[in-house]
Coordinates of N, CA and C in Angstrom, one line a residue:
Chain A
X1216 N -3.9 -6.5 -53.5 CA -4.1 -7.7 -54.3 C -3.2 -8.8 -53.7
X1217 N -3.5 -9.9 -54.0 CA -2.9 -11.5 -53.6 C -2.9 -11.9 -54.5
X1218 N -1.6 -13.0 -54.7 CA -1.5 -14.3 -55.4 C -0.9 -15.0 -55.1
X1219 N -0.6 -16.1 -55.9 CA 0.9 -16.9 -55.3 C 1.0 -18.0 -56.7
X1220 N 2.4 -18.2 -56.4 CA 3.0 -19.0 -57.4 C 3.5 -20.0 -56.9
X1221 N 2.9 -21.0 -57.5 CA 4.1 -22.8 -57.8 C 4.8 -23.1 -58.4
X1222 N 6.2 -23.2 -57.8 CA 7.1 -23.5 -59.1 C 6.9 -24.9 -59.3
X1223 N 6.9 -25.4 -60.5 CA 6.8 -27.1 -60.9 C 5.3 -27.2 -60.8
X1224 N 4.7 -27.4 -62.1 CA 3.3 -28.6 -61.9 C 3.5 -29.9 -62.0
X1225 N 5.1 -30.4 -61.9 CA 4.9 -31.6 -61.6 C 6.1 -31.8 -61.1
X1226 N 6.4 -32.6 -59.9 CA 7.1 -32.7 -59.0 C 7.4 -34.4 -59.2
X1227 N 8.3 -35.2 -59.4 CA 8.5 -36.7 -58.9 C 9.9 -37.0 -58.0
X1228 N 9.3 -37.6 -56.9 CA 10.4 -38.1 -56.2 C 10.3 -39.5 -55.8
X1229 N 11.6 -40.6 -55.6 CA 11.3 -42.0 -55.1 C 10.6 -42.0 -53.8
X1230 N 10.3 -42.7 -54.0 CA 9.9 -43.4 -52.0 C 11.1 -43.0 -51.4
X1231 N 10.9 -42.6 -50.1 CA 12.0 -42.4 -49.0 C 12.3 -41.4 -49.3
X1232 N 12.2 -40.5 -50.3 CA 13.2 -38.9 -50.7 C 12.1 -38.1 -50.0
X1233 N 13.0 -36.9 -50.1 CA 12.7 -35.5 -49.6 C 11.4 -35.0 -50.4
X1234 N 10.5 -34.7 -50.0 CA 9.6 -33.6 -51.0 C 9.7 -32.7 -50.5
X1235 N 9.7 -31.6 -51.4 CA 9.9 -29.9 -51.4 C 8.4 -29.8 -52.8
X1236 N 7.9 -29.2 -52.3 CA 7.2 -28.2 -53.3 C 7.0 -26.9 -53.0
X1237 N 7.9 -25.9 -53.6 CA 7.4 -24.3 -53.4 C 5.8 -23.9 -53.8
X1238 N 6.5 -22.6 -52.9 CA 5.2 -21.3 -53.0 C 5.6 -20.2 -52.8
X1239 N 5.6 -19.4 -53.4 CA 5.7 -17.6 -53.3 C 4.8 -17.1 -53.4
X1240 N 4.0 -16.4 -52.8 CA 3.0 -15.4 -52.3 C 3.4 -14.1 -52.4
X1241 N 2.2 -13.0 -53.0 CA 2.0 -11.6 -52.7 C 1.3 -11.3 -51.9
X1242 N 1.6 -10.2 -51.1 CA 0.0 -9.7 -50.3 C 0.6 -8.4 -49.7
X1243 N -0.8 -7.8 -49.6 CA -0.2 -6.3 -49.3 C -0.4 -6.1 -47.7
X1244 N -0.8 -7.3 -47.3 CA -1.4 -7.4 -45.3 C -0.6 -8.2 -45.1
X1245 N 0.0 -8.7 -43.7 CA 0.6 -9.9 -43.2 C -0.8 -11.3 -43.9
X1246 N 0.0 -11.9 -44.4 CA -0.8 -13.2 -45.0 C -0.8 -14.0 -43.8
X1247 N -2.2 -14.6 -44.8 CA -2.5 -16.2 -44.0 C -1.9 -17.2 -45.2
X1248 N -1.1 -18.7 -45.1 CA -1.1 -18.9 -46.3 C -1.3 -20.4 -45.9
X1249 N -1.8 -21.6 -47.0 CA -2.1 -22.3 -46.5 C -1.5 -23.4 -47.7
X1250 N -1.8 -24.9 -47.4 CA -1.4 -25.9 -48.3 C -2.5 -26.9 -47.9
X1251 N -2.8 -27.1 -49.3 CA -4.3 -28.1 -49.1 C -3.9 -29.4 -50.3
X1252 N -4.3 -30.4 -50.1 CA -4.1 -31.6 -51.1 C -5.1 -32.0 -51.5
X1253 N -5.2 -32.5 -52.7 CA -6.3 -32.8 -53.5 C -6.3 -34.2 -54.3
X1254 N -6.7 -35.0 -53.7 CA -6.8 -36.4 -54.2 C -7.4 -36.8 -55.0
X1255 N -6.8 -38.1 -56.5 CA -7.8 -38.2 -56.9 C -9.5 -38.5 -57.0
X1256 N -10.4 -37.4 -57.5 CA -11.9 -37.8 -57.5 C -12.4 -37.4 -56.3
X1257 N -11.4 -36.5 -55.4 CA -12.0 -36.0 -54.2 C -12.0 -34.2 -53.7
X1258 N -12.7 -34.0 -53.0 CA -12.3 -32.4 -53.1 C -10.9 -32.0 -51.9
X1259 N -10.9 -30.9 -51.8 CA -9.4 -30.2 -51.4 C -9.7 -30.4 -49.7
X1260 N -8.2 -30.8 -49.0 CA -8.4 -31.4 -47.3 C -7.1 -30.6 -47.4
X1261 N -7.3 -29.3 -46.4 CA -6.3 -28.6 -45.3 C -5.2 -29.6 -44.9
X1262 N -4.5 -29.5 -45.6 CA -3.1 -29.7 -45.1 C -2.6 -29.0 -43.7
X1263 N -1.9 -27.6 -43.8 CA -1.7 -27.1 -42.4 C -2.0 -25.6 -43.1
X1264 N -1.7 -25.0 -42.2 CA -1.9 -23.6 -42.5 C -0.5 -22.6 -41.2
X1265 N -0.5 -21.3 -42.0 CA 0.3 -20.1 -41.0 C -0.8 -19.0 -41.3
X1266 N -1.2 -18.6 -39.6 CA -2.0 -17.7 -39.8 C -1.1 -16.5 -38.9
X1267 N -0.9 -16.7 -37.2 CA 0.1 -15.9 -36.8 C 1.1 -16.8 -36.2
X1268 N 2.3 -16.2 -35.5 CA 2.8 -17.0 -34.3 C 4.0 -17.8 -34.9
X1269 N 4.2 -19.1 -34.5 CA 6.1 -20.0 -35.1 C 5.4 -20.1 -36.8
X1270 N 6.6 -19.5 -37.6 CA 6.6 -19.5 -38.4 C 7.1 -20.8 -39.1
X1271 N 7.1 -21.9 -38.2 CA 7.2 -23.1 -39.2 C 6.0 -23.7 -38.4
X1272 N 5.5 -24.8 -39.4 CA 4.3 -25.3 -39.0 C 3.7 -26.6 -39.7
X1273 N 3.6 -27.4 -38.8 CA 3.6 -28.6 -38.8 C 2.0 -29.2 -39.2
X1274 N 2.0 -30.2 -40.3 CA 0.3 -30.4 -40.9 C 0.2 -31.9 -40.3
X1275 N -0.7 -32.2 -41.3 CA -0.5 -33.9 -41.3 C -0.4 -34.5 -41.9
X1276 N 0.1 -35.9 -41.8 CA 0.8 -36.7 -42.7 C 2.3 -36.5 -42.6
X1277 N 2.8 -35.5 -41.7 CA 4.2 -35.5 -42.3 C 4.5 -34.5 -42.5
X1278 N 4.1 -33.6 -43.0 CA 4.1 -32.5 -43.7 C 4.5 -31.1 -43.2
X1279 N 5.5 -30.6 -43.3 CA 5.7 -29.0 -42.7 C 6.0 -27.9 -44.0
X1280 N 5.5 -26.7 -43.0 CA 6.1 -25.4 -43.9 C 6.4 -24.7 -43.2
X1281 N 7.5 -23.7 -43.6 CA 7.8 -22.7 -43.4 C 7.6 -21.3 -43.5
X1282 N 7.2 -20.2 -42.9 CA 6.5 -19.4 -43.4 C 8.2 -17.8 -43.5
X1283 N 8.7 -17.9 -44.3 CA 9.8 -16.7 -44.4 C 9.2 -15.5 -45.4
X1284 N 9.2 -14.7 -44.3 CA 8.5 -13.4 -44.8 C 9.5 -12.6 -45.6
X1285 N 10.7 -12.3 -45.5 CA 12.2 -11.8 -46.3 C 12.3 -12.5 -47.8
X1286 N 11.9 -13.9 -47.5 CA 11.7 -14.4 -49.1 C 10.2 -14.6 -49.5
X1287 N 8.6 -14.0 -48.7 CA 7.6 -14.3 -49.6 C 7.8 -15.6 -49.9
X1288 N 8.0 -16.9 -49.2 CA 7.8 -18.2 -49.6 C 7.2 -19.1 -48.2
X1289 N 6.3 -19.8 -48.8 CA 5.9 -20.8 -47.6 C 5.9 -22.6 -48.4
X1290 N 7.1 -22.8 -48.4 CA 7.4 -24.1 -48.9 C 6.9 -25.0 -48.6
X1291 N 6.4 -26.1 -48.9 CA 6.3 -27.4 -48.2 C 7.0 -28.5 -48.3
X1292 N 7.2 -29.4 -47.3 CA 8.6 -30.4 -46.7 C 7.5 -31.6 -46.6
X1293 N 8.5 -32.4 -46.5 CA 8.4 -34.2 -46.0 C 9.7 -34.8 -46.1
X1294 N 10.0 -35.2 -44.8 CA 11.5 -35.9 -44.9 C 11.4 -36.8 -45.8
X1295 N 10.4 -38.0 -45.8 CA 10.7 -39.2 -46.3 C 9.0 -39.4 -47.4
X1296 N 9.0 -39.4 -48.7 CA 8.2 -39.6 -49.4 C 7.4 -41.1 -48.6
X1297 N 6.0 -41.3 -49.1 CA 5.1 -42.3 -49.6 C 4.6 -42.6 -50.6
X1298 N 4.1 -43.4 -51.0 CA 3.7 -44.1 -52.0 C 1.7 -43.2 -51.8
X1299 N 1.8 -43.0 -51.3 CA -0.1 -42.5 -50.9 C 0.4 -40.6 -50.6
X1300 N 1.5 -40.4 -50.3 CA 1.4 -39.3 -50.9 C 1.6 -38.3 -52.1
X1301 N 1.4 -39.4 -53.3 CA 1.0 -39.1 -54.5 C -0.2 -38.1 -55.0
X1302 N -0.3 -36.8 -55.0 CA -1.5 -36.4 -55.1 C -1.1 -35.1 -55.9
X1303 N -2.5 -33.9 -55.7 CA -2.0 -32.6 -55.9 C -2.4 -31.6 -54.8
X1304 N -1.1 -31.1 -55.2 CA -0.6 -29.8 -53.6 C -1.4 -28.5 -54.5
X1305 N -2.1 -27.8 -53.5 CA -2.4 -26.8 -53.8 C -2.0 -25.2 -52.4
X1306 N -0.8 -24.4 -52.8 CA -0.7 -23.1 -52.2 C -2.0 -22.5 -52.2
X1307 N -2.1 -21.5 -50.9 CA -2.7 -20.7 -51.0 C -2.5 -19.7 -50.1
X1308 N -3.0 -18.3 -50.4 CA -2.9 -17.1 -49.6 C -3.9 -16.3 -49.2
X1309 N -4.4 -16.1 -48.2 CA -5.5 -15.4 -47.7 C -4.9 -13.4 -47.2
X1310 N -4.9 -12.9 -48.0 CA -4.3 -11.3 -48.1 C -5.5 -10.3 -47.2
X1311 N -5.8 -9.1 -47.6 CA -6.6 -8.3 -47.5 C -7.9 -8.8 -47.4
X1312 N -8.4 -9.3 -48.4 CA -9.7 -9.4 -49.1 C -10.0 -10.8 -48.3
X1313 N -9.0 -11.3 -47.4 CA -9.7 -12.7 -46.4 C -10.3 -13.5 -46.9
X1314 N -10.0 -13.3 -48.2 CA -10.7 -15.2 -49.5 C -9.2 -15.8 -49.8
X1315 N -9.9 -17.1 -50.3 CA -8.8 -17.4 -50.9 C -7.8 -17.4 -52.1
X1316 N -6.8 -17.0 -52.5 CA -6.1 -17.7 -53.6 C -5.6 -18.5 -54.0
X1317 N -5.8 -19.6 -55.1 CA -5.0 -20.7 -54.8 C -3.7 -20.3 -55.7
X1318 N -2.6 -20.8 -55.7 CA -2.0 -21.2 -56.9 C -2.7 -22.1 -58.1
X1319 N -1.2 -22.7 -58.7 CA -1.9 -23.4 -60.2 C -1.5 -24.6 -59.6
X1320 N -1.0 -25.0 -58.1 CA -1.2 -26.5 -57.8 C 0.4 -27.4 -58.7
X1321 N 0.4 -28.5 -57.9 CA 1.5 -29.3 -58.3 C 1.3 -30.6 -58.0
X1322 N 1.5 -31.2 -59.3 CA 1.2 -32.7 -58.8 C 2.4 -33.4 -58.7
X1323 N 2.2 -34.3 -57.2 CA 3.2 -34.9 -57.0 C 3.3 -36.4 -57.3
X1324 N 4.2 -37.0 -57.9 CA 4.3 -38.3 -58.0 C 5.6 -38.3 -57.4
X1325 N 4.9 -39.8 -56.9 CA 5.9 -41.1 -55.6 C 6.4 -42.2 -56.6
X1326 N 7.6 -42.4 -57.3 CA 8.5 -43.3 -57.6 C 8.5 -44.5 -56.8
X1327 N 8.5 -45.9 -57.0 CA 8.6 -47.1 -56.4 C 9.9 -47.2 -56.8
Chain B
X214 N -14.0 -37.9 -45.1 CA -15.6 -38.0 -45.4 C -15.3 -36.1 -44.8
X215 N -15.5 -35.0 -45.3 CA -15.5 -34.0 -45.0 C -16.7 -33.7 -44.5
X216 N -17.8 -34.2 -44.2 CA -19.5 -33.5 -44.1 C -19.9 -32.8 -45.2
X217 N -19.3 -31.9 -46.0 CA -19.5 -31.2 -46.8 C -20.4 -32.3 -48.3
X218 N -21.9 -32.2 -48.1 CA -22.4 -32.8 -49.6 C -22.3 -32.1 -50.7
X219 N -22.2 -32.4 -51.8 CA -22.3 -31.6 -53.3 C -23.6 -32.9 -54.0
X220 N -24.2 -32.3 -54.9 CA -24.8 -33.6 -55.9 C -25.5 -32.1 -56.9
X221 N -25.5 -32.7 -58.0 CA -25.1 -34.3 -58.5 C -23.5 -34.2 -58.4
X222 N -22.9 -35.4 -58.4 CA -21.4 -35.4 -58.7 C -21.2 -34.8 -60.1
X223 N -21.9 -35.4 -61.1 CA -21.5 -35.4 -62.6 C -22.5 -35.0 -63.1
X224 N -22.4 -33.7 -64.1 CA -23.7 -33.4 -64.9 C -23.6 -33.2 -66.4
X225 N -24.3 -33.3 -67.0 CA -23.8 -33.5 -69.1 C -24.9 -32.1 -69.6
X226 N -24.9 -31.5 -69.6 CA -26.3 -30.8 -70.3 C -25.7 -30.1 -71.4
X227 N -26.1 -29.1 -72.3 CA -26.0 -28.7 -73.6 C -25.8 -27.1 -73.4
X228 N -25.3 -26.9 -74.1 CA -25.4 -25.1 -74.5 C -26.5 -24.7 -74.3
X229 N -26.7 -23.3 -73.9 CA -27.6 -22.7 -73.5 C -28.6 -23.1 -72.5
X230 N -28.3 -24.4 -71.7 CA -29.1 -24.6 -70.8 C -29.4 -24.2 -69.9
X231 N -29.7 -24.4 -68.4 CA -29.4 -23.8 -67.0 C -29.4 -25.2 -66.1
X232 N -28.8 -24.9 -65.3 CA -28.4 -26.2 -64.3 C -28.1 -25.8 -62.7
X233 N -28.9 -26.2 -61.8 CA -28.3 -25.9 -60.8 C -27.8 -27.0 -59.6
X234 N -26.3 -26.4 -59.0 CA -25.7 -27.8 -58.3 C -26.3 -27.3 -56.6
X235 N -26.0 -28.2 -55.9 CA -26.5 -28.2 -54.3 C -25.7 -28.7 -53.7
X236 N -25.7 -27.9 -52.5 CA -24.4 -28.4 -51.2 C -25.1 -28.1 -50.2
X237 N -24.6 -28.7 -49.6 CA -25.1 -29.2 -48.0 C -23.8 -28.9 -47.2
X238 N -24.1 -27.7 -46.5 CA -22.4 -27.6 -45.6 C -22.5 -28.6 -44.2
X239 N -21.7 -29.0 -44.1 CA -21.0 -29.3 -42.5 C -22.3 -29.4 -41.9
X240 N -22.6 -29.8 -40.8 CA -23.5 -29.5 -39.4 C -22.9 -28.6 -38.5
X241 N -23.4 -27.3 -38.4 CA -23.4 -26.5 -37.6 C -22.5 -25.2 -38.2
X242 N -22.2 -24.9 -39.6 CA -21.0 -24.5 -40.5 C -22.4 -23.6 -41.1
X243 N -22.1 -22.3 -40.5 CA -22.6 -21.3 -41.3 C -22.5 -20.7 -42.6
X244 N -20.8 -20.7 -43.0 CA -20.8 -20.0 -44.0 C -20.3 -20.8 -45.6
X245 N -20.9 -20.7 -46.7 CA -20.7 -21.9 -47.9 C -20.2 -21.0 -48.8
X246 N -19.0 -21.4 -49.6 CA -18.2 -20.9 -50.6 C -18.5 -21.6 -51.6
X247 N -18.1 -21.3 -53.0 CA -18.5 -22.0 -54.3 C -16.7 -21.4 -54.8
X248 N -16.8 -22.6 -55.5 CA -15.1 -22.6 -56.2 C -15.8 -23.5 -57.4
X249 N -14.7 -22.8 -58.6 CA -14.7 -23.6 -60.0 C -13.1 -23.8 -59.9
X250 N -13.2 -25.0 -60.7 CA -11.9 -25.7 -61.1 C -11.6 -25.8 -61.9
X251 N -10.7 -25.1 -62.8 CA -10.8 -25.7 -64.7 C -9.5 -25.4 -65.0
X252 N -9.3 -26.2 -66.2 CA -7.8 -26.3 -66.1 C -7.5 -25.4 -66.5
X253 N -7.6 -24.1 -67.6 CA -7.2 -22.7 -68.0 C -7.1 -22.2 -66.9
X254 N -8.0 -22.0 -66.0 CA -7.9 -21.1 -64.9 C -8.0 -21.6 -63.7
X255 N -7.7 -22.9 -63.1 CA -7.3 -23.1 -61.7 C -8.4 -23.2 -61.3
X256 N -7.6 -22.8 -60.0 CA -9.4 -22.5 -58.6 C -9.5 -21.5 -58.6
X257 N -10.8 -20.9 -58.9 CA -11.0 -19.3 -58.4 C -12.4 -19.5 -57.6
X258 N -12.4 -18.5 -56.9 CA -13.5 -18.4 -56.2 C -14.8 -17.6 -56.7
X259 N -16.0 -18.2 -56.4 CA -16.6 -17.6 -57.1 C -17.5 -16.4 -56.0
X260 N -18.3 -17.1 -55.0 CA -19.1 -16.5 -54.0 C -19.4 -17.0 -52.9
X261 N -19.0 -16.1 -51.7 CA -19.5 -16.8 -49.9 C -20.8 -16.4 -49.8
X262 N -21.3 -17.2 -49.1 CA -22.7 -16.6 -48.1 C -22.1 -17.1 -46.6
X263 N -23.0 -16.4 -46.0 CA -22.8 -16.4 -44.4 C -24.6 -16.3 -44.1
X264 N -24.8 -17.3 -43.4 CA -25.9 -17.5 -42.6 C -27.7 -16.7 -43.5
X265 N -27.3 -16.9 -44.8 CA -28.5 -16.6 -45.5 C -28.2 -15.3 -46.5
X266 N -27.1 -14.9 -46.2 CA -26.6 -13.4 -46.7 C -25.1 -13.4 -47.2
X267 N -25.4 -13.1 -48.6 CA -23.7 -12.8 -49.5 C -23.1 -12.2 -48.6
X268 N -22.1 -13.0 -48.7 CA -20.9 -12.4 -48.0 C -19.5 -11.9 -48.7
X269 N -18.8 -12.0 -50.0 CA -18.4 -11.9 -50.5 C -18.6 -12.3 -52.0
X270 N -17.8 -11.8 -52.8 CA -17.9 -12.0 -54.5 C -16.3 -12.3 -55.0
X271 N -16.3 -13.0 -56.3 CA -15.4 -13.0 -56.8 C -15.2 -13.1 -57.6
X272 N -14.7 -14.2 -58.7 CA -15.2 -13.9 -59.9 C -16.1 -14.5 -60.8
X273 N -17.3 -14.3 -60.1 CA -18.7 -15.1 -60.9 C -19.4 -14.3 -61.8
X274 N -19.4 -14.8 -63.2 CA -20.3 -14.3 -64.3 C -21.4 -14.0 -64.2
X275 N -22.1 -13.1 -64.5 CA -22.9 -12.9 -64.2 C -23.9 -13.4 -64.6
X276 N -24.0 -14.6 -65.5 CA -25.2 -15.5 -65.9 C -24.7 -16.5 -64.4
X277 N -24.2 -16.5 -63.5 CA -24.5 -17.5 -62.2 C -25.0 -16.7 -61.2
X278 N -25.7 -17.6 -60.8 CA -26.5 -16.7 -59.0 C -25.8 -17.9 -58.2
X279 N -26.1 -17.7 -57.1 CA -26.2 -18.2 -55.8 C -27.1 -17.7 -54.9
X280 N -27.8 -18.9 -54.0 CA -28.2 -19.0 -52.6 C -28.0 -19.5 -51.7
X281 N -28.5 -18.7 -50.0 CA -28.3 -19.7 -49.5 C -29.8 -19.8 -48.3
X282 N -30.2 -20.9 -48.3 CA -31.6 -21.6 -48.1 C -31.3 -21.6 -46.1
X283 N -32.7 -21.2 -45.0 CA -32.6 -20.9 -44.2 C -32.3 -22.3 -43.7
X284 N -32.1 -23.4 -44.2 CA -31.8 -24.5 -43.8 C -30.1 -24.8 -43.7
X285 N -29.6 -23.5 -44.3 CA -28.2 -23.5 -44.5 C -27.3 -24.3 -45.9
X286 N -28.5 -24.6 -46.6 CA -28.1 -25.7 -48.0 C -27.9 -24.0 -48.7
X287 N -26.9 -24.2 -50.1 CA -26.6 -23.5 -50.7 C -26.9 -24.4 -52.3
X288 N -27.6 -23.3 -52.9 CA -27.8 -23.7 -54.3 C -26.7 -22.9 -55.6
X289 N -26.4 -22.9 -56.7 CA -25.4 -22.6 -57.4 C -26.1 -22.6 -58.7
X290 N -26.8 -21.8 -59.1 CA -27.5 -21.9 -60.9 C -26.7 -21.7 -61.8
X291 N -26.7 -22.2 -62.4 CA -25.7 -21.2 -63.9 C -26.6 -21.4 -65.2
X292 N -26.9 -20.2 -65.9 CA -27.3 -20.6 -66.9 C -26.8 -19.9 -68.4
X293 N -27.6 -19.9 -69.2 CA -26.9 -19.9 -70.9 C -25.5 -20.6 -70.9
X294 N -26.1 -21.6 -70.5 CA -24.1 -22.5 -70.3 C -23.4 -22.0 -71.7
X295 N -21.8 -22.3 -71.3 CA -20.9 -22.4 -72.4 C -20.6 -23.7 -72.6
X296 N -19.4 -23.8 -73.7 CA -18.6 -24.6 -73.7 C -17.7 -24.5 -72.3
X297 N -17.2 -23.0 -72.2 CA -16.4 -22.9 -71.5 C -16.5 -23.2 -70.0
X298 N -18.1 -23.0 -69.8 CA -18.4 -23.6 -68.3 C -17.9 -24.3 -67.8
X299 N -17.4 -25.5 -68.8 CA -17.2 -27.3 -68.2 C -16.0 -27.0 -66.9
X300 N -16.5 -27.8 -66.0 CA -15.2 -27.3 -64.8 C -16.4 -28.4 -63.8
X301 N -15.0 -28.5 -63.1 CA -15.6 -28.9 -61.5 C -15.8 -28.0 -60.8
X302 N -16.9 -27.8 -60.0 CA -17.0 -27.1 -59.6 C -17.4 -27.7 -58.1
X303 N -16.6 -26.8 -56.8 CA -16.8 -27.3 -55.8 C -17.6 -26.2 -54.9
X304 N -17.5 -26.7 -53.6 CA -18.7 -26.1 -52.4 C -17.5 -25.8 -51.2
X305 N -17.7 -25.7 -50.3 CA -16.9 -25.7 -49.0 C -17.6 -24.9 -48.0
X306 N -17.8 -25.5 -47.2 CA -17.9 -24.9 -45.4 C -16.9 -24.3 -44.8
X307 N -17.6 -23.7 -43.4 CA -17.4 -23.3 -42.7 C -17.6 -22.5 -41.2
X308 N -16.8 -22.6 -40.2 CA -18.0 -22.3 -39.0 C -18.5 -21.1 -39.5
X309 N -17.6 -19.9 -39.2 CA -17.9 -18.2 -39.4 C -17.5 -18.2 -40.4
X310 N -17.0 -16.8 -40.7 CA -16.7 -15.8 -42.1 C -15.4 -15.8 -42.8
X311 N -14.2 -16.5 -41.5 CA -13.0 -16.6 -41.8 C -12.9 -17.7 -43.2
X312 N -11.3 -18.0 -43.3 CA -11.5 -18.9 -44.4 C -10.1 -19.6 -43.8
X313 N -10.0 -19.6 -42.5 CA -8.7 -20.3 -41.4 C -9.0 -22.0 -41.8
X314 N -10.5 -22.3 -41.7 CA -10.3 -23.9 -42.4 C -11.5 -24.0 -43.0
X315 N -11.5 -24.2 -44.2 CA -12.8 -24.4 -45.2 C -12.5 -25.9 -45.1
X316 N -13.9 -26.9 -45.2 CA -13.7 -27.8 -45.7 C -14.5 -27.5 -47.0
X317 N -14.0 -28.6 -47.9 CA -14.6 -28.9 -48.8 C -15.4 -30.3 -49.4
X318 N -16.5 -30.0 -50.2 CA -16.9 -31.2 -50.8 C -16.1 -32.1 -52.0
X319 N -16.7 -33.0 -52.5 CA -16.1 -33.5 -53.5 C -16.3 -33.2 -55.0
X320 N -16.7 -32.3 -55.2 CA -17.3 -31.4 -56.0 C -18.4 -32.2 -57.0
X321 N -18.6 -31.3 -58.0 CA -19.8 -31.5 -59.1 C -18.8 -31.1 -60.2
X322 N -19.0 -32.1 -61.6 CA -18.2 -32.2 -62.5 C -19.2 -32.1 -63.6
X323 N -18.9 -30.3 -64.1 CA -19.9 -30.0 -64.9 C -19.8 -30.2 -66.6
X324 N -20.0 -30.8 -67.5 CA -20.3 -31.1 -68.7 C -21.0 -30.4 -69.5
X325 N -20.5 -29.4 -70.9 CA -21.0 -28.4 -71.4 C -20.6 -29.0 -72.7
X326 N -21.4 -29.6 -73.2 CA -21.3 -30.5 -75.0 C -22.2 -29.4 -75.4

C-alpha cells in the first residue's frame, strides 16, 4: 500500500519568504514521488518529480525537493516566495501499484 | 494549455440521472486516467485505459464505466447519480502506461442537486 501526508492545508507566507510545504510518504517499493500545482479553475501541472538518481530535484518556477528516504519525506522549497505562486500543492507517490496517490494538498497563500 | 480536452466543463443534472463527461488526451498520448476531486475525499483515482484496453482500476463505483474510443477520446458515464457524486472530476494523459508525467485537463465540474 501507498500514501502520503501533508502537513498544513494551509500554508501563508510574505513575498520574499521561504516556502516549505511537507510531504511524508509510505510505500512498500522504492517510490516515485511527485509535486503538482493546481491553480485556480484549472487542472493539476507537474511541478517536478523523483523517480531515480540525485535525490534533490529541481522543478519549475523555483521550486525544489528533496527526496530523504531515512525520513520518508519529499518536501518542497522556494527560496523566495511570489505573489503568482499562490496556489494549491498537491504531494504524490507512485508505490507498487504505479498509480497515483495524492495527498489532501495544501494551499498556499502569498502575503503582500 | 496542457492538450488535454475535458467538456462539458460544468454540468447540473438531478438524482438518479446518468451523465457522461469526454476527454480528449494529448496528440499522440496513449494512455487516459480519470480522477475525482471532492473535498471529503481528495483526489482518488478512478480508472486507466491504455490504447483501447483497461489498464488499471481504482476506486470507481460501480454505477461508473469508462471507455476508451479507437480514436483515443475517453468517455466517463456515471449513472443513478448521488448527491454525493458532485465533485470535479478530471482526465489526464499520457504517452505509455507509466504515470512519470500525466498531464492533465481542466476538469468537469459535476453538479448533483
Amino acid at each position: 500500500a501507498q500514501s502520503v501526508t501533508q502537513l498544513g492545508s494551509h500554508v501563508s507566507v510574505s513575498e520574499g519568504a521561504l516556502v516549505l510545504l511537507r510531504c511524508n510518504y509510505s510505500s512498500s517499493v522504492p517510490p516515485y514521488l511527485f509535486w503538482y500545482v493546481q491553480y485556480p479553475n484549472q487542472g493539476l501541472q507537474l511541478l517536478l518529480k523523483y523517480t531515480t538518481g540525485a535525490t534533490l530535484v529541481k522543478g519549475i518556477n523555483g521550486f525544489e525537493a528533496e527526496f530523504k528516504k531515512s525520513e520518508t519525506s519529499f518536501h518542497l522549497t522556494k527560496p523566495s516566495a511570489h505573489m503568482s505562486d499562490a496556489a494549491e500543492y498537491f504531494c504524490a507517490v507512485s508505490g507498487s501499484a504505479r498509480q497515483l496517490t495524492f495527498g489532501s494538498g495544501t494551499q498556499l497563500t502569498v502575503l503582500p | 494549455d496542457s492538450g488535454v480536452t475535458q467538456t462539458p466543463k460544468h454540468l447540473i443534472t438531478a438524482t438518479g440521472q446518468r451523465v457522461t463527461l469526454r476527454c480528449s488526451p494529448r496528440s499522440g498520448d496513449l494512455s487516459v486516467y480519470w480522477y475525482q476531486q471532492s473535498l471529503d475525499q481528495g483526489l482518488q483515482f478512478l480508472i486507466q485505459y491504455y490504447n483501447g484496453e483497461e489498464r488499471a482500476k481504482g476506486n470507481i463505483l460501480e454505477r461508473f464505466s469508462a471507455q476508451q474510443f479507437p480514436d483515443l477520446h475517453s468517455e466517463l458515464n456515471l449513472s443513478s447519480l448521488e448527491l454525493g457524486d458532485s465533485a470535479l472530476y478530471f482526465c489526464a494523459s499520457s504517452a505509455g502506461t507509466g504515470v512519470e508525467k500525466l498531464f492533465f485537463g481542466s476538469g468537469t465540474q459535476l453538479s448533483v442537486l
